[in-house]
Coordinates of C-alpha atoms in Angstrom, one line a residue:
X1286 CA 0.0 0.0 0.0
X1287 CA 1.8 3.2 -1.0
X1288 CA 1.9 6.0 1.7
X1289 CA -0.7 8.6 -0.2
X1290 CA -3.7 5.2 -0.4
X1291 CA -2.5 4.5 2.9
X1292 CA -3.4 8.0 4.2
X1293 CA -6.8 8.1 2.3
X1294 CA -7.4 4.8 3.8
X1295 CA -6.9 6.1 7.4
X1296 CA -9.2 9.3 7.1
X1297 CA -12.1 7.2 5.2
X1298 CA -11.4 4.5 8.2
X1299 CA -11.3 7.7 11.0
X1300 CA -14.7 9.4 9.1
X1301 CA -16.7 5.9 9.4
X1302 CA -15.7 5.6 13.0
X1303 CA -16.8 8.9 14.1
X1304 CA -20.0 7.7 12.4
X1305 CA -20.3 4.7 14.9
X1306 CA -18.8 5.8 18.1
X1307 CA -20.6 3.7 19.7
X1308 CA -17.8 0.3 19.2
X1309 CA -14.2 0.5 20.1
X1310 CA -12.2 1.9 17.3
X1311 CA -9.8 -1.3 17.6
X1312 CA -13.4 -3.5 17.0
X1313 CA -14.3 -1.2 14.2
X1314 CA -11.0 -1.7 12.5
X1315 CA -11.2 -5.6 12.8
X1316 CA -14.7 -5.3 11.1
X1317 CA -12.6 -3.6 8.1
X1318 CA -10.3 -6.1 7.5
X1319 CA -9.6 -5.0 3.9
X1320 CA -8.1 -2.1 5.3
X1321 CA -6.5 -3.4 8.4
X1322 CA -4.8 -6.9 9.5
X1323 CA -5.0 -7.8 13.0
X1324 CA -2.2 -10.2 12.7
X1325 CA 0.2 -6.8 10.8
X1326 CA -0.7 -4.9 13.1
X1327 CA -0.8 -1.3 12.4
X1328 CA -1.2 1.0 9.3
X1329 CA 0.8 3.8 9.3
X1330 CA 1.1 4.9 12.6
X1331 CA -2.6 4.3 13.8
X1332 CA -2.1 2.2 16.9
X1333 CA -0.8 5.2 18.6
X1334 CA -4.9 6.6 18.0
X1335 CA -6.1 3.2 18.6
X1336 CA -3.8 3.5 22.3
X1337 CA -5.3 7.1 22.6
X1338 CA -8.7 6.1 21.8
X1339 CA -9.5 3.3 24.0
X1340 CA -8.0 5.0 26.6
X1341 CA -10.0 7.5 26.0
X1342 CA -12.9 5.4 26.7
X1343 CA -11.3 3.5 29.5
X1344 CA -11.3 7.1 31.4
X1345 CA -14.2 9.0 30.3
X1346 CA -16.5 5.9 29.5
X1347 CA -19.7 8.3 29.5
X1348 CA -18.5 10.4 27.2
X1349 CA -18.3 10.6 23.6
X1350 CA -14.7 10.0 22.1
X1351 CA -13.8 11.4 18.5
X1352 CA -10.5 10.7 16.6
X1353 CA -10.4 14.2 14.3
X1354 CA -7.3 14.8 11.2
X1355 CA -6.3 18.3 11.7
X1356 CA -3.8 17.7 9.0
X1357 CA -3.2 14.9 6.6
X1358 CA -0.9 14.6 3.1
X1359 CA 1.2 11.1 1.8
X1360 CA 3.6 11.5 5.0
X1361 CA 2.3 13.4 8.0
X1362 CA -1.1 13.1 9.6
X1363 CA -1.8 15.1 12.5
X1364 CA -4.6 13.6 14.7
X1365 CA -6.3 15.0 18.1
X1366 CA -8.8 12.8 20.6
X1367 CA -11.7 14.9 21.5
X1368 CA -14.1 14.4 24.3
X1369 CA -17.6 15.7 23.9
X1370 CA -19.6 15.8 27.5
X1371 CA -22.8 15.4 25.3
X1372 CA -24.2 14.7 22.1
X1373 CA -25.1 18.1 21.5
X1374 CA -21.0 18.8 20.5
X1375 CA -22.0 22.5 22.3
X1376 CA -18.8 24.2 24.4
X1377 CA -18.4 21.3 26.5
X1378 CA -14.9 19.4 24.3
X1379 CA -12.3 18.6 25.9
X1380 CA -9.3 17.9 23.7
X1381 CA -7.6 14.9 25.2
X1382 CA -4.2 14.3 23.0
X1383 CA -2.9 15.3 19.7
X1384 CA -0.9 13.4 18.0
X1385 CA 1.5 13.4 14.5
X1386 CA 2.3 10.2 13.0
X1387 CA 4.8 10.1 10.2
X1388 CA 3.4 7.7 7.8
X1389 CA 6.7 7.0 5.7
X1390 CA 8.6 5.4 8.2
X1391 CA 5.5 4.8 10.8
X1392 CA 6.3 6.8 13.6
X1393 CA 4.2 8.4 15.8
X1394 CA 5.0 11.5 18.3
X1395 CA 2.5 12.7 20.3
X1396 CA 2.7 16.4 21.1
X1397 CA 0.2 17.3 23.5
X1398 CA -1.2 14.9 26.0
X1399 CA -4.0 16.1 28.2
X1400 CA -5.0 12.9 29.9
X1401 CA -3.7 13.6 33.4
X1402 CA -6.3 17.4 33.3
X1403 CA -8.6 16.9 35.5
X1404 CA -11.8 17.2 33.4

């Protein structure tokens, strides 16, 4: 998979998962196996979302989680965690971790980390 159908492949994957947030994103990925192989692993840097994602859950279980791409081209994609306290996405987000993953040489960095605010 080259890197630029590798990155279209993670925002369509990210966009349909925002779309049923109500599954873990790791169970939602394994329900797309065309796109992703439990037994590879990873594409392109997403386990460090998956990591953020599920942790998100794990902390804030009653509220809603969303993976958004800030930025995304064939080598950098630039993701934050939100929290939303309710489904009415109103002033109460809480941005939980931001996160750049390189997808040439998949590597991710995360930047911000906001887990350990108390929310």
């Amino acid at each position: 998979m080259t890197t630029k159908s590798s990155h279209i492949v993670l925002q369509s994957l990210i966009s349909s998962f925002n779309n049923h947030s109500h599954i873990g994103l790791r169970d939602f990925l394994d329900q797309k196996s065309t796109y992703w192989d439990p037994a590879v692993g990873t594409l392109n840097g997403l386990d460090e979302i998956i990591e953020h994602a599920e942790l998100a859950w794990i902390k804030f279980p009653t509220r809603q989680i969303e993976v958004s791409v800030i930025i995304g081209n064939e080598s950098v994609v630039v993701a934050e965690i939100i929290c939303f306290d309710s489904a009415s996405r109103d002033e109460s987000t809480t941005k939980l971790a931001t996160i750049v993953c390189n997808v040439e040489n998949n590597m991710a960095q995360i930047i911000r980390n906001y887990f350990d605010q108390k929310i």
